[in-house]
Amino acid sequence: MSSERKKGWLIVLTGVVVGVALTLGASTAWNKTSTNESCMMCHVHPDAETAWKLSSHYNNGSGVMTECSACHLPPKGTFKHFTAKARMGAKDVWSYITKDKEKIDWESKKELEYATKLVFNESCVACHVNLFPQGISDDGVAAHLYYEQNEKKLGLQCISCHLDVGHYNPNYSHSKMVGVPISAAAQSVKYDSAAVVTSFANFTETVPATAASISMVAIPGGTFYMGSAKGDSYSADDEYPRHQVTVSPFFMSEVEITWDQYWAFYSETMSEGRTPPEKVYANNSREDVDAISGPTPPFGTPDQGWGMGERPAITMTWYAAQTFCQWLSLKTGRHYRLPTEAEWEYAARGGTETPYFFDGKPSKFTNGSLHNRIFGADTTGINRYVIYSNNSRSRTQEPSRVKANPFGLKNMMGNVAEYCSDWYDAEAYAQVGDGVVNPQGPASGTEHVVRGGNYQDDAADLRCAARAHTEHDAWLRTDPQNPKSIWWYSDIKGIGFRIVCDVPEGIQTNE
């Protein structure tokens, strides 16, 4: 064999050896970086490993342990597995090197909204090939049938119902709630009668035969400019045109309705079984407090494990909020209701005409601008008044966290978005002129107005003029019941309400 030919074979052989070595090395590195130990090197939060070992994916009767990569990567052998591993691995390493671990909001990483980005349906189904195993409950059968029929159409994810299977959470439950979780403080006293109101001044409503009391603030009537002018920073089309509105005096609850207050309503009106919606609507059309059909028990813990008491009640539907007002009216003899959109914005502004009722512009507070993404948004002013994405720790907070607006109302912006009585129409403002008095909104519609933004929102979405609306079907996306619940939403956390009381006859308001 010639020297040239030998040299050629040597080069080929060397290439093969190097190629095999590189392949074996890459394969070893690929497998090593998918081990649980490798995952824990970057995921340094102390609860990550502990919660995994307490979960049913680790601590179960079968003795089978589910690896981190089995849930947090698509199934092996797929192209998606390769791309997801490369993308998530690079992100994890970058975060490990560049981020201050003490400043990471670890609690937000436990929430469903974050988990849905890191868990793949394909991986769930690869292991759980039988969705109807022996011993599954009737509720489980209904839920899995709904999943099979709607997974693609609605984009359903297994983790929406099984959030705690990979990382144990003692506050998470997906079974039907049992009993009424009223706090000890809320059971300490029961009121004999409603409050006596003799003047147009702040008062504390007391709900007879319950321990619930509600601080009501007297809101003087007045005229203000509602909406935004074209060209206002971060304004939207449905806020135009800016127009003059007059509202009459009213009382408004100082804070959003709390869990203690809502559970008082629930405990008196709850329906253990599923009542057809048409029968509920018929019952609740009667002026009889004992006939009111209230909420059925929710699935899981509607407070999301964040705490109840003085925190705002959340996840109830607009109809449930309306029914609360009806119940409270019949209990107290006064007319309670949801605020109109005009009343809400008037109360939120508190006599101001600026984007917020405190100093500052959206461009200063938003996370959306390039400058603020690089250098950080200014939070010194807004933090005193608003619970929002930058300070909420991804959950609602108690009213004591913030200061009141000029009218004495707390959490008009942020914490939870609030229902209004109006139907939503993007063109509503264009249909009324200047000088309208006590507008009630459109005569009909499909969604209702929602105001104020919630704990997840950016500061730009919390302006006094910012409008939003319910998304009824989307907020019931993962509810497998047929018919779907008229009382509880399954896919929105940051929604609640505050109430308005009409001024009783004979009360002088000096307006």
Short mmCIF file of C-alpha atoms in Angstrom, two decimals:
data_model
loop_
_atom_site.label_atom_id
_atom_site.label_comp_id
_atom_site.label_asym_id
_atom_site.label_seq_id
_atom_site.Cartn_x
_atom_site.Cartn_y
_atom_site.Cartn_z
CA MET A 1 0.00 0.00 0.00
CA SER A 2 1.38 3.39 -0.97
CA SER A 3 2.28 5.97 1.62
CA GLU A 4 -0.33 8.34 0.18
CA ARG A 5 -3.03 5.72 0.54
CA LYS A 6 -1.91 4.90 4.07
CA LYS A 7 -2.03 8.59 4.92
CA GLY A 8 -5.58 8.80 3.58
CA TRP A 9 -6.73 5.85 5.61
CA LEU A 10 -5.08 7.31 8.70
CA ILE A 11 -6.95 10.56 8.25
CA VAL A 12 -10.25 8.70 7.81
CA LEU A 13 -9.59 6.51 10.84
CA THR A 14 -8.60 9.50 12.93
CA GLY A 15 -11.80 11.27 11.83
CA VAL A 16 -13.89 8.25 12.77
CA VAL A 17 -12.23 7.97 16.19
CA VAL A 18 -12.62 11.69 16.85
CA GLY A 19 -16.23 11.58 15.61
CA VAL A 20 -17.06 8.61 17.83
CA ALA A 21 -15.36 10.27 20.78
CA LEU A 22 -17.23 13.52 20.22
CA THR A 23 -20.52 11.68 19.76
CA LEU A 24 -19.98 9.64 22.92
CA GLY A 25 -18.90 12.75 24.80
CA ALA A 26 -21.89 14.74 23.59
CA SER A 27 -24.23 11.86 24.41
CA THR A 28 -22.74 11.53 27.87
CA ALA A 29 -22.97 15.27 28.46
CA TRP A 30 -26.54 15.30 27.13
CA ASN A 31 -27.58 12.51 29.47
CA LYS A 32 -25.66 13.89 32.44
CA THR A 33 -27.28 17.30 32.08
CA SER A 34 -30.71 15.64 32.18
CA THR A 35 -30.18 13.99 35.56
CA ASN A 36 -31.98 15.19 38.67
CA GLU A 37 -28.64 16.19 40.21
CA SER A 38 -27.83 18.38 37.23
CA CYS A 39 -31.23 20.06 37.41
CA MET A 40 -30.75 20.84 41.09
CA MET A 41 -27.43 22.56 40.38
CA CYS A 42 -29.22 25.44 38.65
CA HIS A 43 -32.60 25.24 40.36
CA VAL A 44 -31.23 26.31 43.70
CA HIS A 45 -34.50 27.22 45.41
CA PRO A 46 -34.60 25.08 48.59
CA ASP A 47 -38.25 24.12 48.09
CA ALA A 48 -37.76 22.72 44.59
CA GLU A 49 -36.23 19.41 45.65
CA THR A 50 -38.18 19.12 48.90
CA ALA A 51 -41.54 19.71 47.20
CA TRP A 52 -40.66 17.20 44.47
CA LYS A 53 -39.83 14.50 47.03
CA LEU A 54 -43.13 15.11 48.81
CA SER A 55 -45.15 14.95 45.60
CA SER A 56 -46.97 11.97 44.14
CA HIS A 57 -44.36 11.82 41.36
CA TYR A 58 -41.79 10.80 43.96
CA ASN A 59 -43.62 9.74 47.10
CA ASN A 60 -46.21 7.18 45.94
CA GLY A 61 -47.37 3.65 46.61
CA SER A 62 -45.91 2.19 43.42
CA GLY A 63 -42.35 3.19 44.24
CA VAL A 64 -41.91 4.77 40.80
CA MET A 65 -39.91 8.01 40.73
CA THR A 66 -40.56 10.52 37.97
CA GLU A 67 -37.41 12.33 36.87
CA CYS A 68 -37.32 16.13 36.48
CA SER A 69 -36.77 15.82 32.72
CA ALA A 70 -39.79 13.54 32.32
CA CYS A 71 -42.11 16.47 33.05
CA HIS A 72 -40.05 19.52 32.12
CA LEU A 73 -39.02 18.31 28.67
CA PRO A 74 -41.04 16.83 25.79
CA PRO A 75 -40.66 13.05 25.34
CA LYS A 76 -37.22 11.75 24.35
CA GLY A 77 -36.62 10.97 20.70
CA THR A 78 -38.57 13.97 19.46
CA PHE A 79 -37.17 17.08 17.80
CA LYS A 80 -39.11 19.19 20.33
CA HIS A 81 -37.20 17.46 23.14
CA PHE A 82 -33.91 18.60 21.61
CA THR A 83 -34.96 22.21 20.99
CA ALA A 84 -36.66 22.59 24.37
CA LYS A 85 -33.64 21.21 26.21
CA ALA A 86 -31.26 23.53 24.37
CA ARG A 87 -33.48 26.57 24.94
CA MET A 88 -34.29 25.90 28.59
CA GLY A 89 -30.75 24.81 29.40
CA ALA A 90 -29.27 28.01 27.99
CA LYS A 91 -31.85 30.07 29.90
CA ASP A 92 -31.12 28.25 33.16
CA VAL A 93 -27.36 28.63 32.86
CA TRP A 94 -27.66 32.31 31.96
CA SER A 95 -29.95 32.94 34.93
CA TYR A 96 -27.65 31.01 37.25
CA ILE A 97 -24.68 33.15 36.19
CA THR A 98 -26.30 36.58 35.95
CA LYS A 99 -29.19 36.72 38.42
CA ASP A 100 -29.09 37.47 42.12
CA LYS A 101 -30.81 34.45 43.68
CA GLU A 102 -31.91 36.53 46.68
CA LYS A 103 -33.97 38.82 44.43
CA ILE A 104 -35.82 36.13 42.47
CA ASP A 105 -39.55 35.98 43.17
CA TRP A 106 -39.64 32.28 43.97
CA GLU A 107 -43.31 32.29 44.94
CA SER A 108 -44.31 33.30 41.40
CA LYS A 109 -42.53 30.20 40.09
CA LYS A 110 -45.10 28.05 41.89
CA GLU A 111 -48.05 29.59 40.07
CA LEU A 112 -49.89 27.88 37.22
CA GLU A 113 -49.16 30.72 34.80
CA TYR A 114 -45.43 30.01 35.10
CA ALA A 115 -45.72 26.23 35.28
CA THR A 116 -47.61 25.98 31.99
CA LYS A 117 -44.45 27.18 30.21
CA LEU A 118 -42.34 24.39 31.70
CA VAL A 119 -44.55 21.30 31.58
CA PHE A 120 -45.57 19.55 28.36
CA ASN A 121 -48.82 17.69 27.71
CA GLU A 122 -46.99 15.20 25.49
CA SER A 123 -44.88 14.13 28.46
CA CYS A 124 -47.92 13.71 30.71
CA VAL A 125 -49.69 11.53 28.15
CA ALA A 126 -46.53 9.51 27.44
CA CYS A 127 -46.65 8.19 31.00
CA HIS A 128 -50.37 8.36 31.74
CA VAL A 129 -51.58 6.40 28.76
CA ASN A 130 -54.89 5.44 30.41
CA LEU A 131 -56.94 8.47 31.44
CA PHE A 132 -59.69 6.30 32.90
CA PRO A 133 -57.93 3.93 35.34
CA GLN A 134 -59.73 1.73 37.81
CA GLY A 135 -61.00 3.69 40.79
CA ILE A 136 -61.25 7.07 39.09
CA SER A 137 -64.07 9.22 40.52
CA ASP A 138 -67.09 10.39 38.56
CA ASP A 139 -65.70 13.93 38.63
CA GLY A 140 -62.42 12.57 37.25
CA VAL A 141 -64.21 10.78 34.42
CA ALA A 142 -66.09 13.96 33.51
CA ALA A 143 -62.91 16.04 33.62
CA HIS A 144 -60.90 13.62 31.46
CA LEU A 145 -63.71 13.28 28.94
CA TYR A 146 -63.82 17.06 28.67
CA TYR A 147 -60.04 17.10 28.22
CA GLU A 148 -60.12 14.51 25.43
CA GLN A 149 -62.86 16.39 23.59
CA ASN A 150 -61.37 19.88 23.97
CA GLU A 151 -57.59 19.57 24.33
CA LYS A 152 -56.79 20.84 20.84
CA LYS A 153 -59.72 23.22 20.46
CA LEU A 154 -59.21 25.02 23.77
CA GLY A 155 -55.51 24.39 24.28
CA LEU A 156 -56.09 22.52 27.55
CA GLN A 157 -53.11 21.44 29.63
CA CYS A 158 -53.00 18.59 32.12
CA ILE A 159 -51.21 20.75 34.68
CA SER A 160 -54.20 23.09 34.91
CA CYS A 161 -55.86 20.46 37.10
CA HIS A 162 -52.77 18.64 38.37
CA LEU A 163 -50.48 21.45 39.43
CA ASP A 164 -49.21 19.72 42.58
CA VAL A 165 -48.34 16.27 41.21
CA GLY A 166 -44.73 17.24 40.51
CA HIS A 167 -44.12 19.66 43.36
CA TYR A 168 -46.23 19.21 46.48
CA ASN A 169 -48.20 22.22 47.65
CA PRO A 170 -50.13 21.80 50.92
CA ASN A 171 -52.41 24.71 49.99
CA TYR A 172 -53.46 23.27 46.64
CA SER A 173 -56.58 21.19 46.16
CA HIS A 174 -58.65 20.20 43.17
CA SER A 175 -61.44 18.48 45.06
CA LYS A 176 -64.74 20.11 45.94
CA MET A 177 -64.46 22.46 48.91
CA VAL A 178 -66.15 21.18 52.07
CA GLY A 179 -67.65 23.50 54.67
CA VAL A 180 -67.35 27.27 54.98
CA PRO A 181 -63.83 28.57 55.71
CA ILE A 182 -64.84 31.53 57.90
CA SER A 183 -62.01 32.74 60.15
CA ALA A 184 -62.28 32.59 63.92
CA ALA A 185 -62.32 36.39 64.08
CA ALA A 186 -65.25 36.51 61.70
CA GLN A 187 -67.25 34.15 63.94
CA SER A 188 -66.61 36.06 67.14
CA VAL A 189 -69.75 38.20 66.94
CA LYS A 190 -73.05 38.20 65.09
CA TYR A 191 -74.89 41.45 64.49
CA ASP A 192 -78.55 41.83 65.49
CA SER A 193 -79.39 44.56 63.00
CA ALA A 194 -78.15 46.62 60.09
CA ALA A 195 -76.36 49.90 60.69
CA VAL A 196 -78.40 53.05 61.29
CA VAL A 197 -77.67 55.69 58.65
CA THR A 198 -78.89 59.20 59.43
CA SER A 199 -76.52 61.38 57.41
CA PHE A 200 -74.39 61.38 54.30
CA ALA A 201 -71.18 60.30 56.02
CA ASN A 202 -68.95 57.26 56.16
CA PHE A 203 -70.55 54.35 58.01
CA THR A 204 -69.94 50.68 58.75
CA GLU A 205 -72.64 48.37 57.49
CA THR A 206 -73.42 45.44 59.77
CA VAL A 207 -75.11 42.42 58.25
CA PRO A 208 -77.78 40.94 60.55
CA ALA A 209 -77.29 37.35 61.77
CA THR A 210 -73.70 37.34 60.50
CA ALA A 211 -70.32 38.58 61.71
CA ALA A 212 -69.80 40.56 58.50
CA SER A 213 -69.31 44.31 58.52
CA ILE A 214 -68.42 46.53 55.55
CA SER A 215 -66.85 49.98 55.73
CA MET A 216 -68.72 52.32 53.38
CA VAL A 217 -67.35 55.66 52.21
CA ALA A 218 -69.57 58.62 51.30
CA ILE A 219 -68.63 59.74 47.77
CA PRO A 220 -69.85 63.26 46.97
CA GLY A 221 -71.45 63.73 43.59
CA GLY A 222 -69.75 65.82 40.94
CA THR A 223 -68.75 66.36 37.35
CA PHE A 224 -65.55 65.01 35.82
CA TYR A 225 -63.95 64.14 32.50
CA MET A 226 -64.20 60.42 31.80
CA GLY A 227 -61.88 58.54 29.47
CA SER A 228 -58.70 59.65 27.71
CA ALA A 229 -57.85 62.27 25.14
CA LYS A 230 -56.28 61.03 21.92
CA GLY A 231 -52.54 61.24 22.30
CA ASP A 232 -52.53 60.44 26.02
CA SER A 233 -49.69 58.04 26.81
CA TYR A 234 -50.70 54.37 26.76
CA SER A 235 -54.36 55.19 26.12
CA ALA A 236 -56.51 52.80 24.06
CA ASP A 237 -59.20 53.34 21.44
CA ASP A 238 -62.04 52.27 23.74
CA GLU A 239 -61.17 55.17 26.10
CA TYR A 240 -62.08 57.80 23.46
CA PRO A 241 -63.53 60.35 23.32
CA ARG A 242 -62.88 62.03 26.65
CA HIS A 243 -66.25 63.39 27.75
CA GLN A 244 -67.86 65.21 30.64
CA VAL A 245 -70.00 63.14 33.01
CA THR A 246 -71.97 64.00 36.15
CA VAL A 247 -72.65 61.45 38.87
CA SER A 248 -74.89 61.73 41.92
CA PRO A 249 -73.64 61.06 45.47
CA PHE A 250 -73.34 57.43 46.55
CA PHE A 251 -71.65 55.22 49.11
CA MET A 252 -68.86 52.85 48.03
CA SER A 253 -67.09 50.12 49.98
CA GLU A 254 -63.69 51.26 51.20
CA VAL A 255 -62.04 48.09 49.92
CA GLU A 256 -62.90 45.21 47.64
CA ILE A 257 -65.29 42.68 49.21
CA THR A 258 -63.20 40.42 51.44
CA TRP A 259 -63.30 36.68 51.93
CA ASP A 260 -64.82 37.08 55.41
CA GLN A 261 -67.66 39.12 53.92
CA TYR A 262 -68.14 36.81 50.95
CA TRP A 263 -68.17 33.66 53.07
CA ALA A 264 -70.94 35.18 55.21
CA PHE A 265 -73.04 35.38 52.03
CA TYR A 266 -71.94 31.91 50.95
CA SER A 267 -72.77 30.29 54.29
CA GLU A 268 -76.36 31.59 54.17
CA THR A 269 -77.11 30.89 50.51
CA MET A 270 -74.87 28.04 49.33
CA SER A 271 -76.32 25.21 47.27
CA GLU A 272 -74.78 21.81 47.98
CA GLY A 273 -75.93 20.22 44.75
CA ARG A 274 -75.92 21.44 41.18
CA THR A 275 -79.05 23.51 40.53
CA PRO A 276 -80.01 24.19 36.90
CA PRO A 277 -79.17 27.81 36.04
CA GLU A 278 -82.73 28.59 34.93
CA LYS A 279 -84.04 27.57 38.37
CA VAL A 280 -81.41 29.71 40.10
CA TYR A 281 -82.34 32.73 37.99
CA ALA A 282 -86.03 32.17 38.82
CA ASN A 283 -85.37 31.86 42.56
CA ASN A 284 -83.23 34.98 42.60
CA SER A 285 -85.86 37.08 40.87
CA ARG A 286 -87.97 36.97 44.05
CA GLU A 287 -87.70 39.62 46.77
CA ASP A 288 -87.16 37.02 49.49
CA VAL A 289 -83.80 36.61 51.17
CA ASP A 290 -84.59 33.03 52.18
CA ALA A 291 -85.24 32.10 48.55
CA ILE A 292 -81.87 33.23 47.24
CA SER A 293 -79.87 30.45 45.62
CA GLY A 294 -76.21 31.11 46.23
CA PRO A 295 -72.95 29.58 45.04
CA THR A 296 -72.23 25.89 44.87
CA PRO A 297 -68.99 24.71 46.52
CA PRO A 298 -65.96 25.57 44.37
CA PHE A 299 -63.39 23.02 43.30
CA GLY A 300 -60.08 23.50 45.07
CA THR A 301 -59.34 26.52 47.23
CA PRO A 302 -60.64 29.68 45.56
CA ASP A 303 -58.15 31.82 47.50
CA GLN A 304 -55.35 29.89 45.70
CA GLY A 305 -53.75 29.16 49.09
CA TRP A 306 -52.78 32.82 49.52
CA GLY A 307 -54.96 33.41 52.58
CA MET A 308 -58.48 34.61 53.22
CA GLY A 309 -59.73 36.95 55.95
CA GLU A 310 -59.20 40.55 54.79
CA ARG A 311 -57.83 39.61 51.38
CA PRO A 312 -60.21 40.34 48.50
CA ALA A 313 -62.56 37.52 47.53
CA ILE A 314 -61.72 36.33 44.02
CA THR A 315 -62.75 34.03 41.14
CA MET A 316 -66.51 34.55 41.53
CA THR A 317 -68.51 35.35 38.40
CA TRP A 318 -70.24 38.65 37.64
CA TYR A 319 -73.56 36.92 38.38
CA ALA A 320 -72.28 35.79 41.78
CA ALA A 321 -71.23 39.35 42.61
CA GLN A 322 -74.68 40.59 41.57
CA THR A 323 -76.32 37.97 43.78
CA PHE A 324 -74.14 39.07 46.73
CA CYS A 325 -75.51 42.60 46.27
CA GLN A 326 -79.07 41.29 46.13
CA TRP A 327 -78.56 39.28 49.33
CA LEU A 328 -76.99 42.24 51.12
CA SER A 329 -79.83 44.53 50.04
CA LEU A 330 -82.46 42.15 51.41
CA LYS A 331 -80.49 41.64 54.64
CA THR A 332 -80.04 45.36 55.36
CA GLY A 333 -83.03 47.05 53.74
CA ARG A 334 -80.76 49.30 51.65
CA HIS A 335 -80.06 49.10 47.93
CA TYR A 336 -76.62 47.64 47.27
CA ARG A 337 -75.33 47.05 43.76
CA LEU A 338 -72.22 47.00 41.59
CA PRO A 339 -70.93 50.45 40.59
CA THR A 340 -71.59 51.81 37.14
CA GLU A 341 -68.47 52.34 35.06
CA ALA A 342 -68.87 56.12 35.43
CA GLU A 343 -69.17 55.86 39.23
CA TRP A 344 -66.12 53.62 39.33
CA GLU A 345 -63.88 55.98 37.36
CA TYR A 346 -65.16 59.03 39.25
CA ALA A 347 -64.39 57.33 42.56
CA ALA A 348 -60.99 56.09 41.37
CA ARG A 349 -59.90 59.56 40.27
CA GLY A 350 -60.84 61.06 43.62
CA GLY A 351 -61.14 64.54 42.15
CA THR A 352 -57.96 64.36 40.05
CA GLU A 353 -57.60 64.55 36.26
CA THR A 354 -54.22 62.85 35.87
CA PRO A 355 -53.54 59.26 34.69
CA TYR A 356 -53.35 58.16 38.33
CA PHE A 357 -54.74 59.82 41.46
CA PHE A 358 -51.13 60.24 42.63
CA ASP A 359 -48.15 61.93 41.00
CA GLY A 360 -46.43 60.20 38.11
CA LYS A 361 -46.87 59.21 34.49
CA PRO A 362 -47.29 55.72 32.98
CA SER A 363 -43.95 56.09 31.21
CA LYS A 364 -42.27 56.40 34.60
CA PHE A 365 -43.87 53.30 36.11
CA THR A 366 -44.34 50.87 33.21
CA ASN A 367 -42.13 47.86 32.58
CA GLY A 368 -42.93 48.11 28.88
CA SER A 369 -40.53 50.82 27.76
CA LEU A 370 -37.02 49.96 26.62
CA HIS A 371 -35.49 52.41 29.08
CA ASN A 372 -37.33 50.87 32.03
CA ARG A 373 -36.57 47.31 30.92
CA ILE A 374 -32.86 48.16 31.00
CA PHE A 375 -32.67 50.46 34.01
CA GLY A 376 -35.78 49.45 35.91
CA ALA A 377 -39.09 51.24 36.41
CA ASP A 378 -39.50 53.85 39.13
CA THR A 379 -41.60 52.28 41.89
CA THR A 380 -41.13 54.77 44.72
CA GLY A 381 -44.48 56.51 44.31
CA ILE A 382 -46.77 53.85 42.93
CA ASN A 383 -45.77 51.23 45.52
CA ARG A 384 -47.55 53.19 48.24
CA TYR A 385 -50.93 53.00 46.53
CA VAL A 386 -51.05 50.01 44.17
CA ILE A 387 -50.57 46.24 44.30
CA TYR A 388 -49.36 45.31 40.80
CA SER A 389 -46.83 43.18 38.94
CA ASN A 390 -43.77 44.83 40.50
CA ASN A 391 -44.70 44.40 44.17
CA SER A 392 -47.47 41.80 44.48
CA ARG A 393 -45.30 38.68 44.69
CA SER A 394 -47.76 37.19 42.18
CA ARG A 395 -50.72 37.19 44.54
CA THR A 396 -53.37 39.42 46.06
CA GLN A 397 -52.55 41.36 49.21
CA GLU A 398 -54.45 42.73 52.20
CA PRO A 399 -55.77 46.32 52.03
CA SER A 400 -53.42 47.44 54.80
CA ARG A 401 -50.55 47.25 52.30
CA VAL A 402 -51.61 50.44 50.52
CA LYS A 403 -52.70 54.01 51.19
CA ALA A 404 -56.12 55.35 50.21
CA ASN A 405 -56.95 57.70 47.36
CA PRO A 406 -58.30 61.24 48.01
CA PHE A 407 -61.83 59.87 48.56
CA GLY A 408 -60.58 57.38 51.15
CA LEU A 409 -60.81 54.27 48.94
CA LYS A 410 -58.10 51.59 48.83
CA ASN A 411 -57.00 49.33 45.97
CA MET A 412 -59.01 51.13 43.32
CA MET A 413 -56.06 50.25 41.10
CA GLY A 414 -54.42 46.84 41.17
CA ASN A 415 -54.83 43.92 43.58
CA VAL A 416 -57.97 42.60 41.85
CA ALA A 417 -59.89 43.91 38.86
CA GLU A 418 -63.44 44.91 39.75
CA TYR A 419 -66.78 44.24 38.09
CA CYS A 420 -68.98 47.14 37.00
CA SER A 421 -72.69 46.88 36.25
CA ASP A 422 -72.34 48.10 32.64
CA TRP A 423 -72.25 45.95 29.57
CA TYR A 424 -68.98 46.49 27.71
CA ASP A 425 -68.89 48.21 24.35
CA ALA A 426 -65.67 49.50 22.82
CA GLU A 427 -67.70 52.32 21.23
CA ALA A 428 -69.68 53.22 24.35
CA TYR A 429 -68.07 56.63 24.83
CA ALA A 430 -68.73 57.64 21.24
CA GLN A 431 -72.44 57.04 21.79
CA VAL A 432 -72.85 59.63 24.55
CA GLY A 433 -72.16 63.34 24.49
CA ASP A 434 -70.82 65.79 27.03
CA GLY A 435 -73.01 66.50 30.01
CA VAL A 436 -74.51 63.04 30.45
CA VAL A 437 -75.80 62.40 33.98
CA ASN A 438 -75.46 59.01 35.70
CA PRO A 439 -74.84 56.95 32.54
CA GLN A 440 -75.73 53.27 32.82
CA GLY A 441 -73.84 52.00 29.79
CA PRO A 442 -75.22 50.05 26.80
CA ALA A 443 -78.65 48.41 27.06
CA SER A 444 -77.28 44.99 26.17
CA GLY A 445 -74.08 43.12 25.44
CA THR A 446 -72.15 39.88 25.88
CA GLU A 447 -69.45 40.93 28.35
CA HIS A 448 -69.35 43.28 31.33
CA VAL A 449 -66.97 46.10 32.12
CA VAL A 450 -64.04 45.32 34.42
CA ARG A 451 -61.96 48.12 35.92
CA GLY A 452 -58.82 48.72 37.94
CA GLY A 453 -56.47 45.96 36.79
CA ASN A 454 -55.02 43.35 39.11
CA TYR A 455 -51.88 42.16 40.88
CA GLN A 456 -50.38 40.77 37.65
CA ASP A 457 -50.80 43.91 35.56
CA ASP A 458 -48.28 46.46 34.41
CA ALA A 459 -48.62 50.01 35.71
CA ALA A 460 -49.68 51.30 32.28
CA ASP A 461 -52.81 49.13 32.49
CA LEU A 462 -53.78 50.60 35.86
CA ARG A 463 -54.51 54.15 34.74
CA CYS A 464 -57.82 55.60 35.97
CA ALA A 465 -59.17 55.61 32.41
CA ALA A 466 -58.04 52.10 31.42
CA ARG A 467 -60.95 49.84 30.43
CA ALA A 468 -61.24 46.06 30.30
CA HIS A 469 -64.04 43.51 30.18
CA THR A 470 -64.96 40.02 31.26
CA GLU A 471 -63.93 37.10 29.06
CA HIS A 472 -66.62 34.71 30.19
CA ASP A 473 -65.90 31.71 27.98
CA ALA A 474 -62.12 32.01 28.30
CA TRP A 475 -62.39 32.29 32.07
CA LEU A 476 -64.29 28.98 32.13
CA ARG A 477 -61.96 27.22 29.69
CA THR A 478 -60.94 24.39 32.02
CA ASP A 479 -64.30 23.96 33.79
CA PRO A 480 -65.43 20.47 32.72
CA GLN A 481 -68.97 20.76 34.11
CA ASN A 482 -72.01 20.73 31.86
CA PRO A 483 -73.52 23.24 32.17
CA LYS A 484 -70.52 25.26 33.30
CA SER A 485 -70.60 27.01 36.67
CA ILE A 486 -72.52 30.27 36.95
CA TRP A 487 -70.78 30.97 40.26
CA TRP A 488 -67.03 30.39 39.96
CA TYR A 489 -64.46 30.99 37.26
CA SER A 490 -61.78 28.37 36.70
CA ASP A 491 -59.27 30.39 34.67
CA ILE A 492 -58.99 33.86 36.22
CA LYS A 493 -57.60 34.67 39.64
CA GLY A 494 -57.38 38.44 39.76
CA ILE A 495 -61.10 39.28 39.61
CA GLY A 496 -63.30 40.53 42.45
CA PHE A 497 -65.66 43.41 43.18
CA ARG A 498 -66.58 46.27 45.44
CA ILE A 499 -70.07 47.51 46.10
CA VAL A 500 -72.09 50.72 45.96
CA CYS A 501 -75.02 51.69 48.18
CA ASP A 502 -77.59 54.18 46.92
CA VAL A 503 -78.20 57.09 49.28
CA PRO A 504 -81.35 56.23 51.29
CA GLU A 505 -84.37 58.47 50.89
CA GLY A 506 -84.45 61.37 53.32
CA ILE A 507 -80.66 61.64 53.64
CA GLN A 508 -79.43 65.14 52.75
CA THR A 509 -76.29 65.19 50.60
CA ASN A 510 -75.94 68.97 50.09
CA GLU A 511 -75.69 68.38 46.37
#
